[in-house]
Short mmCIF file of C-alpha atoms in Angstrom, two decimals:
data_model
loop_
_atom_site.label_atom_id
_atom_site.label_comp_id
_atom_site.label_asym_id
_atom_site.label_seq_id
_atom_site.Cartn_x
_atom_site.Cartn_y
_atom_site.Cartn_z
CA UNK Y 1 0.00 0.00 0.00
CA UNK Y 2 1.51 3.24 -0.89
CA UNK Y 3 -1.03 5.82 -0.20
CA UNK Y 4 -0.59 9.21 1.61
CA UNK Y 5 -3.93 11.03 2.57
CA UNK Y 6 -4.65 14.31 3.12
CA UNK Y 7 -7.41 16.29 4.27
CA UNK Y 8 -9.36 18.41 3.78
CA UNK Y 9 -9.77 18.16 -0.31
CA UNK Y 10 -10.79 21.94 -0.75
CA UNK Y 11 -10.21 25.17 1.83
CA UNK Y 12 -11.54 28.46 0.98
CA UNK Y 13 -10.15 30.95 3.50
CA UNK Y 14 -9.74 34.61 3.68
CA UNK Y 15 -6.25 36.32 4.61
CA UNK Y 16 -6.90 36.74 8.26
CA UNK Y 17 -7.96 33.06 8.95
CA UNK Y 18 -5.77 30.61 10.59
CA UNK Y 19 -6.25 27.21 9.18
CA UNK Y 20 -4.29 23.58 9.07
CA UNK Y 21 -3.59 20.82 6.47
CA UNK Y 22 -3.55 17.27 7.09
CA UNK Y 23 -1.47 15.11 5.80
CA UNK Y 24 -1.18 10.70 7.28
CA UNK Y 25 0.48 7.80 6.18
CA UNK Y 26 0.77 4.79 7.44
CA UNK Y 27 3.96 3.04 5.10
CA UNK Y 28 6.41 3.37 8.11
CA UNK Y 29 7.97 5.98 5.73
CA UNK Y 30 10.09 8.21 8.36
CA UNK Y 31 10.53 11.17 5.78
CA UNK Y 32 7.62 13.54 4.57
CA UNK Y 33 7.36 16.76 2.47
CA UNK Y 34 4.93 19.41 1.76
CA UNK Y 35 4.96 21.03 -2.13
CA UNK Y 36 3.21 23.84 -3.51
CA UNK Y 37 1.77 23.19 -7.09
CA UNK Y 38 0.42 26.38 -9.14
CA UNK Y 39 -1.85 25.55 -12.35
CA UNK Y 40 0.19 24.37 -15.13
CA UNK Y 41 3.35 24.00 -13.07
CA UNK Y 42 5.42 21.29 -11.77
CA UNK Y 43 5.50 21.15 -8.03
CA UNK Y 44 7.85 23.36 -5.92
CA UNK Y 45 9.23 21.96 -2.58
CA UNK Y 46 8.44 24.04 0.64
CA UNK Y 47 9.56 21.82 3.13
CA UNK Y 48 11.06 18.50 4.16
CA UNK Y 49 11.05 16.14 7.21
CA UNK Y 50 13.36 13.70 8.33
CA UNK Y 51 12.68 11.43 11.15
CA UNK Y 52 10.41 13.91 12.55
CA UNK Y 53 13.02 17.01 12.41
CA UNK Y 54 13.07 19.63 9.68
CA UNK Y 55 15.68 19.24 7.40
CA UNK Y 56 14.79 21.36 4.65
CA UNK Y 57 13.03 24.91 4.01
CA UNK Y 58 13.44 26.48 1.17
CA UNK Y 59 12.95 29.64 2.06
CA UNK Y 60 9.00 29.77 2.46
CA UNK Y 61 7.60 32.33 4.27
CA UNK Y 62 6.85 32.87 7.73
CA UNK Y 63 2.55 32.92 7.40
CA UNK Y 64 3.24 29.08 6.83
CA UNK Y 65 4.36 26.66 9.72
CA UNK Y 66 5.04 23.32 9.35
CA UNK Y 67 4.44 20.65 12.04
CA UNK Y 68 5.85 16.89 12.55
CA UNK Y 69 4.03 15.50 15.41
CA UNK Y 70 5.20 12.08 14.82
CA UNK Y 71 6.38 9.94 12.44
CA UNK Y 72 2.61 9.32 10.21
CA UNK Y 73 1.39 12.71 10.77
CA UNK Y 74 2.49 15.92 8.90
CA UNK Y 75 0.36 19.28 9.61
CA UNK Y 76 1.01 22.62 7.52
CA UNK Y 77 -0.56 25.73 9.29
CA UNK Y 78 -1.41 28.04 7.31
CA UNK Y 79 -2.10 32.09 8.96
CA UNK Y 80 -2.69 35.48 6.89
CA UNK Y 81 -2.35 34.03 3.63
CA UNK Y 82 -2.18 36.20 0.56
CA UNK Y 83 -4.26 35.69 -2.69
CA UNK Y 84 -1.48 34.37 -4.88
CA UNK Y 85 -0.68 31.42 -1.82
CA UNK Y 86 -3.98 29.85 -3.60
CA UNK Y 87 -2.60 26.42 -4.81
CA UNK Y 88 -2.55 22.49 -5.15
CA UNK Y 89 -0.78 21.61 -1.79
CA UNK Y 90 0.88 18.56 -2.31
CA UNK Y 91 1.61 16.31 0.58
CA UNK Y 92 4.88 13.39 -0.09
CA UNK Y 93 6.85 10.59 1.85
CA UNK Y 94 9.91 8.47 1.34
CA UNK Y 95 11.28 5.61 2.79
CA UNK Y 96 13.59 6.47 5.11
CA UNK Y 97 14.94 10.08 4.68
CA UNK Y 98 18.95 8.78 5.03
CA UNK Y 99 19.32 8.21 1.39
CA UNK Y 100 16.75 11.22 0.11
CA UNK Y 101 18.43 11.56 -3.32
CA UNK Y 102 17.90 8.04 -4.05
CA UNK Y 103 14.28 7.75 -2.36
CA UNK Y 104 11.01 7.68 -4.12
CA UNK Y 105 8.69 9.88 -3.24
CA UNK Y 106 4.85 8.98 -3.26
CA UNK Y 107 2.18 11.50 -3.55
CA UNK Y 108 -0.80 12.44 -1.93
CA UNK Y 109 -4.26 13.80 -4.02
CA UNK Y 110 -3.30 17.44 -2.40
CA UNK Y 111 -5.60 20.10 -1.26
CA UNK Y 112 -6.72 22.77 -3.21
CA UNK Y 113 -6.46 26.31 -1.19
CA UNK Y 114 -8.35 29.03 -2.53
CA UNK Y 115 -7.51 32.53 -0.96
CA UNK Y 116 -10.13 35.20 -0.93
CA UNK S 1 19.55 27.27 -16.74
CA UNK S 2 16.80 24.42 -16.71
CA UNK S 3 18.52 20.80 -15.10
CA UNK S 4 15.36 18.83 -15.85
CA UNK S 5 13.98 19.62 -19.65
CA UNK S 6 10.78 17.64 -21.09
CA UNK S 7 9.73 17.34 -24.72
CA UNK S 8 7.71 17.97 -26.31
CA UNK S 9 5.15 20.13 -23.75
CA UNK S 10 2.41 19.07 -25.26
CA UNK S 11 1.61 15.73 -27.32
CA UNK S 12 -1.75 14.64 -29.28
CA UNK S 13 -2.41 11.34 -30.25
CA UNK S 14 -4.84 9.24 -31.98
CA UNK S 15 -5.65 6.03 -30.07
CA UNK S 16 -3.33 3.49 -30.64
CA UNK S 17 -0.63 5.85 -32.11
CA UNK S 18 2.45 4.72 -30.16
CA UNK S 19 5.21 7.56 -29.23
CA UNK S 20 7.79 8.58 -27.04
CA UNK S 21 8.10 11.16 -24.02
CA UNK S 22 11.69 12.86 -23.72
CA UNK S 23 13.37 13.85 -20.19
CA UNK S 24 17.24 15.45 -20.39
CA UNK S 25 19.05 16.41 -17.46
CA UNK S 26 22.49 17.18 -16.29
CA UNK S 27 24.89 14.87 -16.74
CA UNK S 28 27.22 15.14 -13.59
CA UNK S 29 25.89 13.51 -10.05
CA UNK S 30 22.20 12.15 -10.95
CA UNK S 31 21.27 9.91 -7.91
CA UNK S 32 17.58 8.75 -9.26
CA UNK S 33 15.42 9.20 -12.01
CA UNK S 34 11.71 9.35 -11.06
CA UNK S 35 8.47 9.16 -13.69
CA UNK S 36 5.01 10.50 -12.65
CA UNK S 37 1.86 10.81 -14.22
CA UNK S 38 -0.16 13.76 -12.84
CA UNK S 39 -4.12 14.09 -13.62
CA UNK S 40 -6.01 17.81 -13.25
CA UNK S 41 -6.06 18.58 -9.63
CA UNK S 42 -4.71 15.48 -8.79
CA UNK S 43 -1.47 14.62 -6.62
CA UNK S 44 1.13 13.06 -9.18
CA UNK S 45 1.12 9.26 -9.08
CA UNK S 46 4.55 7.44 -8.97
CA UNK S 47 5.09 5.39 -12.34
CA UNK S 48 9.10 4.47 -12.33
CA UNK S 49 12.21 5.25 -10.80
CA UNK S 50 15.57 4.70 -12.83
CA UNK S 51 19.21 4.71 -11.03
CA UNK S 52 21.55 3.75 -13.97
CA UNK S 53 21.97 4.17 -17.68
CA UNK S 54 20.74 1.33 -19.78
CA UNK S 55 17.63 0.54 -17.34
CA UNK S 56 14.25 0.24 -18.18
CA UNK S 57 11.56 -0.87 -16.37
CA UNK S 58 7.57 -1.34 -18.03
CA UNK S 59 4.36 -1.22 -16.69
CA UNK S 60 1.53 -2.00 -18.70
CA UNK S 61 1.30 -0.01 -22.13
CA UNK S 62 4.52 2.37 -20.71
CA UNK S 63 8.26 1.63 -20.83
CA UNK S 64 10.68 3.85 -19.20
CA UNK S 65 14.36 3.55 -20.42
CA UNK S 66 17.33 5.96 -19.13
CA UNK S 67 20.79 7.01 -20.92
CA UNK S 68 23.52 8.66 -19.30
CA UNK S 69 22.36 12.10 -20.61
CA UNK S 70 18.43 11.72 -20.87
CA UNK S 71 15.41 9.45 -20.29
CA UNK S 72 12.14 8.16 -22.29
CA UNK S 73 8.93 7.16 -21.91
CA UNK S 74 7.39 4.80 -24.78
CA UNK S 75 3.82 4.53 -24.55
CA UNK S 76 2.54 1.65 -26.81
CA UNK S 77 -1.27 2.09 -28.47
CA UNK S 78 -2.22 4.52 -25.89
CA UNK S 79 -5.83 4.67 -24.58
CA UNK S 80 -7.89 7.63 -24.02
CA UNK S 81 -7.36 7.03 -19.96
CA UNK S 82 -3.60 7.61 -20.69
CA UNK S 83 -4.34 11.41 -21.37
CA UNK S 84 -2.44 13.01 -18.07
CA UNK S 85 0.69 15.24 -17.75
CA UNK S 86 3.73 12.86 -17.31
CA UNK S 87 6.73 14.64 -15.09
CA UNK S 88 10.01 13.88 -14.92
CA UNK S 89 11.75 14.17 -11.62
CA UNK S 90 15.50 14.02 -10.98
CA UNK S 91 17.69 13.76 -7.54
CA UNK S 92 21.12 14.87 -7.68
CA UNK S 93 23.65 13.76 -5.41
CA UNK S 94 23.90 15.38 -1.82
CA UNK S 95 20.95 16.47 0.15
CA UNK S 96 19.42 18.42 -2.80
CA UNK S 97 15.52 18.61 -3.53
CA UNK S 98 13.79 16.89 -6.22
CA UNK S 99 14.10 18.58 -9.03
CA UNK S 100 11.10 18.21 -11.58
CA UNK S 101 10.46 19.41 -15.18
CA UNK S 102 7.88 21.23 -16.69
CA UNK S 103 5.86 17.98 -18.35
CA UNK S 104 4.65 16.81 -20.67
CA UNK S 105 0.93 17.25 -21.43
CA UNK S 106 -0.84 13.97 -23.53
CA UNK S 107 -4.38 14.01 -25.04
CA UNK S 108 -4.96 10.22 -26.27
CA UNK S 109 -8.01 10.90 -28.39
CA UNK S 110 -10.31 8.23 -29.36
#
């Protein structure tokens, strides 16, 4: 089984909410990753997680926060958004996050953020 | 300068009208070679991963094959449920992110 979840499928929000996305799975995979996918695009890495530490940011700003509270659950919280945040978020895991360059990743269906 | 190039970007095909799907990357340090298939609105879906040149691997009408400068995807007498963008995904040595390219949009039309 190689399915990552994530919930929920749609969010509308406006630019003074706070809100959180869900991502769960349940491969024993001990490294996860959140991307951010704009219409016609290939998907852009925001962050990554390694045995429940963050390795990675590249450089995303502060309005979103990331969250590891163990190793099946990845949260991204998401506070005064702007308009042009409104994208596919795309959750990921890998195996074991020691050998990430050699690691597939496997995809979740992603939640489409809308921004008002 | 682009490390992950697909072509073409788009790709029409009559039903049963085999054809080929192009990914070039840098040469120096690839670690894995990674073929998705994405569907409007969808999360991509993990189709191959290649480590070394002269691999392929197949799954049902697709093949996947990699050289030491780029990599294809064959897709023999496509169906209309083929239609998808395919994306090509590299990892370079090092702790460096996945690097994708821009896809490759198919329309399989009946």
């Amino acid at each position: 089984d190689t399915e990552v979840t994530q919930t929920p499928k749609h969010l509308v929000m406006g630019m003074t909410n706070k809100k959180s996305l869900k991502c769960e799975q349940h491969m024993g995979h001990r490294a996860m990753y959140w991307y951010k996918q704009k219409a016609k695009k290939p998907p852009e890495l925001m962050f990554v997680y390694s045995y429940e530490k963050l390795s990675i940011n590249e450089s995303v700003p502060s309005r979103f926060s990331p969250e590891c509270p163990n190793s099946s659950l990845l949260n991204l919280h998401l506070h005064a958004l702007q308009p042009e945040d409104s994208a596919l978020y795309l959750c990921a895991s890998s195996q074991s996050g020691r050998r990430l360059s050699e690691e597939t990743q496997y995809f979740g269906p992603g939640t489409r953020l809308l921004v008002l | 300068e682009d490390q992950v190039t697909q072509s073409p970007e788009a790709l029409r095909l009559q039903e049963g009208e085999s054809s080929s799907l192009n990914c070039s990357y840098t040469v120096s340090g690839l670690r894995g070679l990674f073929w998705y298939r994405q569907d409007p609105g969808k999360g991509p879906e993990f189709l191959f991963t290649l480590y070394s040149a002269g691999e392929e691997k197949e799954k049902e009408r697709l093949k996947a094959t990699l050289t030491k400068k780029e990599s294809f995807l064959h897709i023999t007498a496509p169906k209309p449920e083929d239609s998808a963008t395919y994306l090509c995904a590299v990892r370079y040595s090092g702790n460096t992110p996945l690097v994708f390219g821009k896809g490759t949009r198919l329309s399989v039309i009946a």
